[in-house]
Amino acid sequence: MAVKKSEIYSSLWASCDALRGGMDASQYKDYVLVLLFVKYVSDKYSGDPDGLIEIPEGGSFADMVALRGNKDIGEKINIIIANLAEANDLKGVIDVADFNDPEKLGTGKEMVDRLSNLVAIFNRPELDFRKNRADGDDILGDAYEYLMRHFATESGKSKGQFYTPSEVSRIMAEVIGIGAARSADQTIYDPTCGSGSLLLKAHDEAPYDLTIYGQEKDVATRALAKMNMVLHDCPTAEIWKGNTLSSPHFLNADGSLKTFDYVVANPPFSDKAWSTGVFDEGKTNLTSRFTVEGERPPEKNGDFAYLLHVIASLKSTGKGAVILPHGVLFRGNAESTLRRWIVKRGYIKGIIGLPANLFYGTGIPACIVVLDKEHAQARTGIFMIDASKGFVKDGNKNRLRSQDIHKIVDAFTKQTQIDKYSRMVPLAEIEKNDLNLNIPRYIDASEPEDLQDIEAHLKGGIPVRDVDALEDFWQVVPAVRHDIFAPGERPGYLTPMVEAAEVKPAILNHAEFAAYADTVTAVLDAWRAAHIDRLRRIAIGDKPKDLIHVISEDLLDRFKPVPLIDGYDVYQHLMTYWSEVMQDDVYILVQDAWKAGRVIRELVKNAEGKFTETPDITLGRRKLKAELIPPALIVARFFAAEKAALEALEAKAEEAARAIEELDEEQGGEDGLLADAKTEKGKLTAKSVKDRIKDIRHDRDAAEEMAMLEQALRLIEAEASAAKAVKEAQAALDQATVRHYAKLTEDQVKALIVEDKWLARMQGDVAAEVDRVSQALAGRVKLLTERYAAPLPVLEDRAQAMGAKVAEHLKRMGFAA
């Protein structure tokens, strides 16, 4: 049975994290990722004489597995890794972590247990990479991405820079147009490549296998990048160790900088030591790239140094993207001269402002500067995007959602002007601002102020301008406006026709709004009809990511023209569901086919004696979990009558419980007839009531209390009987549901998963979007109605009436003036 991808990765991280010991994540990642590498190449290339990686005798993951429990496991793992490194020119790459380091891994049995458990993690059957390639749908690529993101999150500010969030990498790859690459002879370069994640995202976006070049000065991080390239089937990528600014490795025969077709970079922000070694003797031919019109980047801030290096590394037709702090857009002095030089030459195609707190090395907001030398001379403007508000909180960081990525890329590639979001800014306008590129100067993303109307407060009525501001709604439901507002007594003001409390039902129940809701539903129905067969035909070997791409893009295209609903919001609903549930479902189906829908497995406890998952059904001591089809869907489709009967029993039990509560409230107080029938904890139970009856059965003066006790006992017994019936009915329904899984036909499995689970979720999400529209309109109309409901004369009359009422009360109390 296939294991869900999300379960593999989350359990992988949890297991690794538990074994980490005294190391921080920036150190521990070197051990985990080396083992992931050895496991992958062993699975992929063992026994393959033509493999790109040679697996020598005594240099495989199987050799590591054989060492579990061995007292010299650390020393012998080092030997295995050394053998693999020696055979494949990987010295200094996979042997950077010492598996025999007692300070990090403990001594004696502690080290043996830790390393044995770590090897066991990667020896799981589900982590078998022999049938998986490192492309868009593999286990490995996503596992590596998952681990890298978590290591970056846990590494802290000073050590998380090795990883560029994949969402940002995707944007950079798409806005430089690498998808239009013309041949495999073209090149892509990252001068500060970190772990290589940015390079690989860009490479994956190209239609050809572009030649990859990268340089990274940190030894351990460069090793990560080299391993990353192999793990993603790019073993020929050239990743060099060294300082790109002081000692660039990629040079032409004459000593000049090599240039590339595409360049991407996420350099260290505001590098204070960028000039170290840069201007040493003998480097004049390479340092000229940092001097423009007699100015250099500030000695203590290297942002422009990296930007100038990227520009110098681009071919005359080259395109690039660099992540930089916003300061490069507006800082003065030498940087102003450098910025003017770059803008005047037309190198900057666009600037994309990103949300704050996206990156792992810093919380400051950054931007993507998009470069294009090919069309520099003809450039008459710079396309700017303020995407700072589009994100979701993810732990202690912010993260771009699928809809944020798509919107940025769509706007940039189509050069679409969107109010408060994007526009083409003419160079003439930029020159008037003294070449200052600060995005807020050109895009006002602030929310308009909600102005109060003094005359309306004084004389009443709702300002026409406030109602006109809802024009987007009135274009869709014009009759709603005319039924809610009437002409006022004065020009420029309207009279509300509906009380504030009745605004929402008036809108929801209006025939025009109902027609709009039907239109939205019809769009979803058309999308559903277009893809339901595709979803029902999912088969072993299919590519899940190809599937979601096709159906999500079509969903977005269909909803973009729908008024009042943001098509990107609908798209995000699907992508969120894909990430949380549907991806795992499809991943299982492409491995095990539709028979997986019949599986309901028994949960087992972990080493701590706890269940790692919440059971769907409990049968006695058995805790059961459905693989793909929640039990509620089985019940809804096949046991509706039994469910209705169960709900009737539950209602009867609840009714009895309420009756007991009411009786307790009336007679359970200190002076009540049931006060002495409670337990020490103040509860009415069958035993406590029976005990009290026994105590007073011979007391002739306690007839009234006896009657109350008997009434309470009848209710308690009735509730117990009803609760027992509920429990028995629930157990019977659970048994029938569990047995029914095995009886499902393939068509029934498909109907339950595709229609009752996946498509029903989208139907609910779109209905929520329609409800959001009604809420937005009703909320604004209600606010305006309430705001101007009581003009000054009305308030004065109310105050006068209240004053008179108070005076009358005072007079009655003998305090009249």
JSON list of C-alpha atoms in Angstrom, two decimals, residues 384-488:
[
{"chain": "A", "resi": 384, "resn": "MET", "atom": "CA", "xyz": [6.56, 47.61, -11.45]},
{"chain": "A", "resi": 385, "resn": "ILE", "atom": "CA", "xyz": [4.53, 45.33, -9.20]},
{"chain": "A", "resi": 386, "resn": "ASP", "atom": "CA", "xyz": [3.67, 45.88, -5.55]},
{"chain": "A", "resi": 387, "resn": "ALA", "atom": "CA", "xyz": [3.01, 42.33, -4.37]},
{"chain": "A", "resi": 388, "resn": "SER", "atom": "CA", "xyz": [3.74, 43.12, -0.72]},
{"chain": "A", "resi": 389, "resn": "LYS", "atom": "CA", "xyz": [0.26, 42.27, 0.53]},
{"chain": "A", "resi": 390, "resn": "GLY", "atom": "CA", "xyz": [-0.17, 38.85, -1.06]},
{"chain": "A", "resi": 391, "resn": "PHE", "atom": "CA", "xyz": [1.01, 36.16, 1.35]},
{"chain": "A", "resi": 392, "resn": "VAL", "atom": "CA", "xyz": [-0.04, 33.76, 4.09]},
{"chain": "A", "resi": 393, "resn": "LYS", "atom": "CA", "xyz": [1.48, 33.30, 7.52]},
{"chain": "A", "resi": 394, "resn": "ASP", "atom": "CA", "xyz": [3.46, 30.06, 7.81]},
{"chain": "A", "resi": 395, "resn": "GLY", "atom": "CA", "xyz": [4.86, 29.60, 11.30]},
{"chain": "A", "resi": 396, "resn": "ASN", "atom": "CA", "xyz": [7.19, 32.49, 12.03]},
{"chain": "A", "resi": 397, "resn": "LYS", "atom": "CA", "xyz": [7.63, 33.33, 8.34]},
{"chain": "A", "resi": 398, "resn": "ASN", "atom": "CA", "xyz": [5.42, 34.60, 5.54]},
{"chain": "A", "resi": 399, "resn": "ARG", "atom": "CA", "xyz": [4.92, 32.50, 2.43]},
{"chain": "A", "resi": 400, "resn": "LEU", "atom": "CA", "xyz": [3.64, 33.26, -1.05]},
{"chain": "A", "resi": 401, "resn": "ARG", "atom": "CA", "xyz": [0.53, 31.30, -1.97]},
{"chain": "A", "resi": 402, "resn": "SER", "atom": "CA", "xyz": [-0.05, 29.70, -5.36]},
{"chain": "A", "resi": 403, "resn": "GLN", "atom": "CA", "xyz": [-2.41, 32.55, -6.27]},
{"chain": "A", "resi": 404, "resn": "ASP", "atom": "CA", "xyz": [0.23, 35.15, -5.35]},
{"chain": "A", "resi": 405, "resn": "ILE", "atom": "CA", "xyz": [2.81, 33.50, -7.60]},
{"chain": "A", "resi": 406, "resn": "HIS", "atom": "CA", "xyz": [0.36, 33.17, -10.47]},
{"chain": "A", "resi": 407, "resn": "LYS", "atom": "CA", "xyz": [-0.85, 36.76, -10.20]},
{"chain": "A", "resi": 408, "resn": "ILE", "atom": "CA", "xyz": [2.69, 38.15, -10.15]},
{"chain": "A", "resi": 409, "resn": "VAL", "atom": "CA", "xyz": [3.77, 36.09, -13.15]},
{"chain": "A", "resi": 410, "resn": "ASP", "atom": "CA", "xyz": [0.59, 36.83, -15.11]},
{"chain": "A", "resi": 411, "resn": "ALA", "atom": "CA", "xyz": [0.83, 40.56, -14.50]},
{"chain": "A", "resi": 412, "resn": "PHE", "atom": "CA", "xyz": [4.53, 40.69, -15.35]},
{"chain": "A", "resi": 413, "resn": "THR", "atom": "CA", "xyz": [4.58, 38.49, -18.43]},
{"chain": "A", "resi": 414, "resn": "LYS", "atom": "CA", "xyz": [1.46, 40.13, -19.89]},
{"chain": "A", "resi": 415, "resn": "GLN", "atom": "CA", "xyz": [2.45, 43.60, -18.66]},
{"chain": "A", "resi": 416, "resn": "THR", "atom": "CA", "xyz": [-1.04, 44.00, -17.25]},
{"chain": "A", "resi": 417, "resn": "GLN", "atom": "CA", "xyz": [-1.87, 47.19, -15.38]},
{"chain": "A", "resi": 418, "resn": "ILE", "atom": "CA", "xyz": [-3.87, 46.44, -12.21]},
{"chain": "A", "resi": 419, "resn": "ASP", "atom": "CA", "xyz": [-5.05, 49.22, -9.94]},
{"chain": "A", "resi": 420, "resn": "LYS", "atom": "CA", "xyz": [-2.95, 49.44, -6.76]},
{"chain": "A", "resi": 421, "resn": "TYR", "atom": "CA", "xyz": [-0.87, 46.48, -7.89]},
{"chain": "A", "resi": 422, "resn": "SER", "atom": "CA", "xyz": [1.02, 46.90, -11.17]},
{"chain": "A", "resi": 423, "resn": "ARG", "atom": "CA", "xyz": [1.79, 49.42, -13.90]},
{"chain": "A", "resi": 424, "resn": "MET", "atom": "CA", "xyz": [4.29, 50.30, -16.59]},
{"chain": "A", "resi": 425, "resn": "VAL", "atom": "CA", "xyz": [6.12, 53.38, -15.31]},
{"chain": "A", "resi": 426, "resn": "PRO", "atom": "CA", "xyz": [7.54, 55.54, -18.13]},
{"chain": "A", "resi": 427, "resn": "LEU", "atom": "CA", "xyz": [11.22, 56.41, -17.87]},
{"chain": "A", "resi": 428, "resn": "ALA", "atom": "CA", "xyz": [10.24, 60.07, -18.18]},
{"chain": "A", "resi": 429, "resn": "GLU", "atom": "CA", "xyz": [8.26, 59.79, -14.95]},
{"chain": "A", "resi": 430, "resn": "ILE", "atom": "CA", "xyz": [11.16, 58.03, -13.26]},
{"chain": "A", "resi": 431, "resn": "GLU", "atom": "CA", "xyz": [13.53, 60.78, -14.38]},
{"chain": "A", "resi": 432, "resn": "LYS", "atom": "CA", "xyz": [11.23, 63.40, -12.85]},
{"chain": "A", "resi": 433, "resn": "ASN", "atom": "CA", "xyz": [11.72, 61.53, -9.56]},
{"chain": "A", "resi": 434, "resn": "ASP", "atom": "CA", "xyz": [15.50, 61.74, -9.94]},
{"chain": "A", "resi": 435, "resn": "LEU", "atom": "CA", "xyz": [15.77, 58.05, -10.89]},
{"chain": "A", "resi": 436, "resn": "ASN", "atom": "CA", "xyz": [14.33, 56.98, -7.54]},
{"chain": "A", "resi": 437, "resn": "LEU", "atom": "CA", "xyz": [12.76, 53.54, -8.07]},
{"chain": "A", "resi": 438, "resn": "ASN", "atom": "CA", "xyz": [10.93, 53.19, -4.76]},
{"chain": "A", "resi": 439, "resn": "ILE", "atom": "CA", "xyz": [7.73, 51.37, -5.72]},
{"chain": "A", "resi": 440, "resn": "PRO", "atom": "CA", "xyz": [5.29, 53.39, -3.53]},
{"chain": "A", "resi": 441, "resn": "ARG", "atom": "CA", "xyz": [6.23, 56.49, -5.55]},
{"chain": "A", "resi": 442, "resn": "TYR", "atom": "CA", "xyz": [4.57, 54.94, -8.58]},
{"chain": "A", "resi": 443, "resn": "ILE", "atom": "CA", "xyz": [1.97, 52.54, -7.17]},
{"chain": "A", "resi": 444, "resn": "ASP", "atom": "CA", "xyz": [-0.32, 53.67, -4.38]},
{"chain": "A", "resi": 445, "resn": "ALA", "atom": "CA", "xyz": [-1.38, 50.42, -2.72]},
{"chain": "A", "resi": 446, "resn": "SER", "atom": "CA", "xyz": [-2.95, 52.09, 0.31]},
{"chain": "A", "resi": 447, "resn": "GLU", "atom": "CA", "xyz": [-6.63, 51.58, 1.07]},
{"chain": "A", "resi": 448, "resn": "PRO", "atom": "CA", "xyz": [-8.82, 54.64, 0.41]},
{"chain": "A", "resi": 449, "resn": "GLU", "atom": "CA", "xyz": [-9.96, 56.51, 3.48]},
{"chain": "A", "resi": 450, "resn": "ASP", "atom": "CA", "xyz": [-13.58, 55.98, 4.45]},
{"chain": "A", "resi": 451, "resn": "LEU", "atom": "CA", "xyz": [-14.70, 59.61, 4.59]},
{"chain": "A", "resi": 452, "resn": "GLN", "atom": "CA", "xyz": [-17.55, 60.73, 6.82]},
{"chain": "A", "resi": 453, "resn": "ASP", "atom": "CA", "xyz": [-20.14, 63.06, 5.32]},
{"chain": "A", "resi": 454, "resn": "ILE", "atom": "CA", "xyz": [-20.86, 65.93, 7.74]},
{"chain": "A", "resi": 455, "resn": "GLU", "atom": "CA", "xyz": [-24.02, 67.06, 5.96]},
{"chain": "A", "resi": 456, "resn": "ALA", "atom": "CA", "xyz": [-25.47, 63.54, 6.13]},
{"chain": "A", "resi": 457, "resn": "HIS", "atom": "CA", "xyz": [-24.76, 63.44, 9.85]},
{"chain": "A", "resi": 458, "resn": "LEU", "atom": "CA", "xyz": [-26.48, 66.82, 10.26]},
{"chain": "A", "resi": 459, "resn": "LYS", "atom": "CA", "xyz": [-29.43, 66.43, 7.92]},
{"chain": "A", "resi": 460, "resn": "GLY", "atom": "CA", "xyz": [-29.75, 62.71, 7.23]},
{"chain": "A", "resi": 461, "resn": "GLY", "atom": "CA", "xyz": [-29.62, 60.63, 4.05]},
{"chain": "A", "resi": 462, "resn": "ILE", "atom": "CA", "xyz": [-26.89, 58.42, 2.60]},
{"chain": "A", "resi": 463, "resn": "PRO", "atom": "CA", "xyz": [-24.37, 60.14, 0.30]},
{"chain": "A", "resi": 464, "resn": "VAL", "atom": "CA", "xyz": [-24.75, 59.12, -3.34]},
{"chain": "A", "resi": 465, "resn": "ARG", "atom": "CA", "xyz": [-20.94, 59.04, -3.69]},
{"chain": "A", "resi": 466, "resn": "ASP", "atom": "CA", "xyz": [-20.73, 56.25, -1.06]},
{"chain": "A", "resi": 467, "resn": "VAL", "atom": "CA", "xyz": [-23.33, 54.21, -2.91]},
{"chain": "A", "resi": 468, "resn": "ASP", "atom": "CA", "xyz": [-21.71, 54.93, -6.28]},
{"chain": "A", "resi": 469, "resn": "ALA", "atom": "CA", "xyz": [-18.45, 53.57, -4.85]},
{"chain": "A", "resi": 470, "resn": "LEU", "atom": "CA", "xyz": [-20.13, 50.14, -4.94]},
{"chain": "A", "resi": 471, "resn": "GLU", "atom": "CA", "xyz": [-20.49, 50.36, -8.71]},
{"chain": "A", "resi": 472, "resn": "ASP", "atom": "CA", "xyz": [-18.80, 46.96, -9.26]},
{"chain": "A", "resi": 473, "resn": "PHE", "atom": "CA", "xyz": [-21.75, 45.39, -7.42]},
{"chain": "A", "resi": 474, "resn": "TRP", "atom": "CA", "xyz": [-24.43, 47.54, -9.10]},
{"chain": "A", "resi": 475, "resn": "GLN", "atom": "CA", "xyz": [-23.18, 46.56, -12.56]},
{"chain": "A", "resi": 476, "resn": "VAL", "atom": "CA", "xyz": [-24.07, 42.97, -11.68]},
{"chain": "A", "resi": 477, "resn": "VAL", "atom": "CA", "xyz": [-27.20, 43.53, -9.57]},
{"chain": "A", "resi": 478, "resn": "PRO", "atom": "CA", "xyz": [-28.56, 46.97, -10.59]},
{"chain": "A", "resi": 479, "resn": "ALA", "atom": "CA", "xyz": [-32.10, 46.23, -9.41]},
{"chain": "A", "resi": 480, "resn": "VAL", "atom": "CA", "xyz": [-30.81, 45.53, -5.90]},
{"chain": "A", "resi": 481, "resn": "ARG", "atom": "CA", "xyz": [-29.65, 49.13, -5.67]},
{"chain": "A", "resi": 482, "resn": "HIS", "atom": "CA", "xyz": [-33.01, 50.51, -6.72]},
{"chain": "A", "resi": 483, "resn": "ASP", "atom": "CA", "xyz": [-34.84, 48.27, -4.26]},
{"chain": "A", "resi": 484, "resn": "ILE", "atom": "CA", "xyz": [-32.61, 49.20, -1.34]},
{"chain": "A", "resi": 485, "resn": "PHE", "atom": "CA", "xyz": [-32.19, 52.94, -1.96]},
{"chain": "A", "resi": 486, "resn": "ALA", "atom": "CA", "xyz": [-34.69, 55.61, -3.03]},
{"chain": "A", "resi": 487, "resn": "PRO", "atom": "CA", "xyz": [-34.03, 59.23, -4.01]},
{"chain": "A", "resi": 488, "resn": "GLY", "atom": "CA", "xyz": [-33.47, 61.41, -0.98]}
]
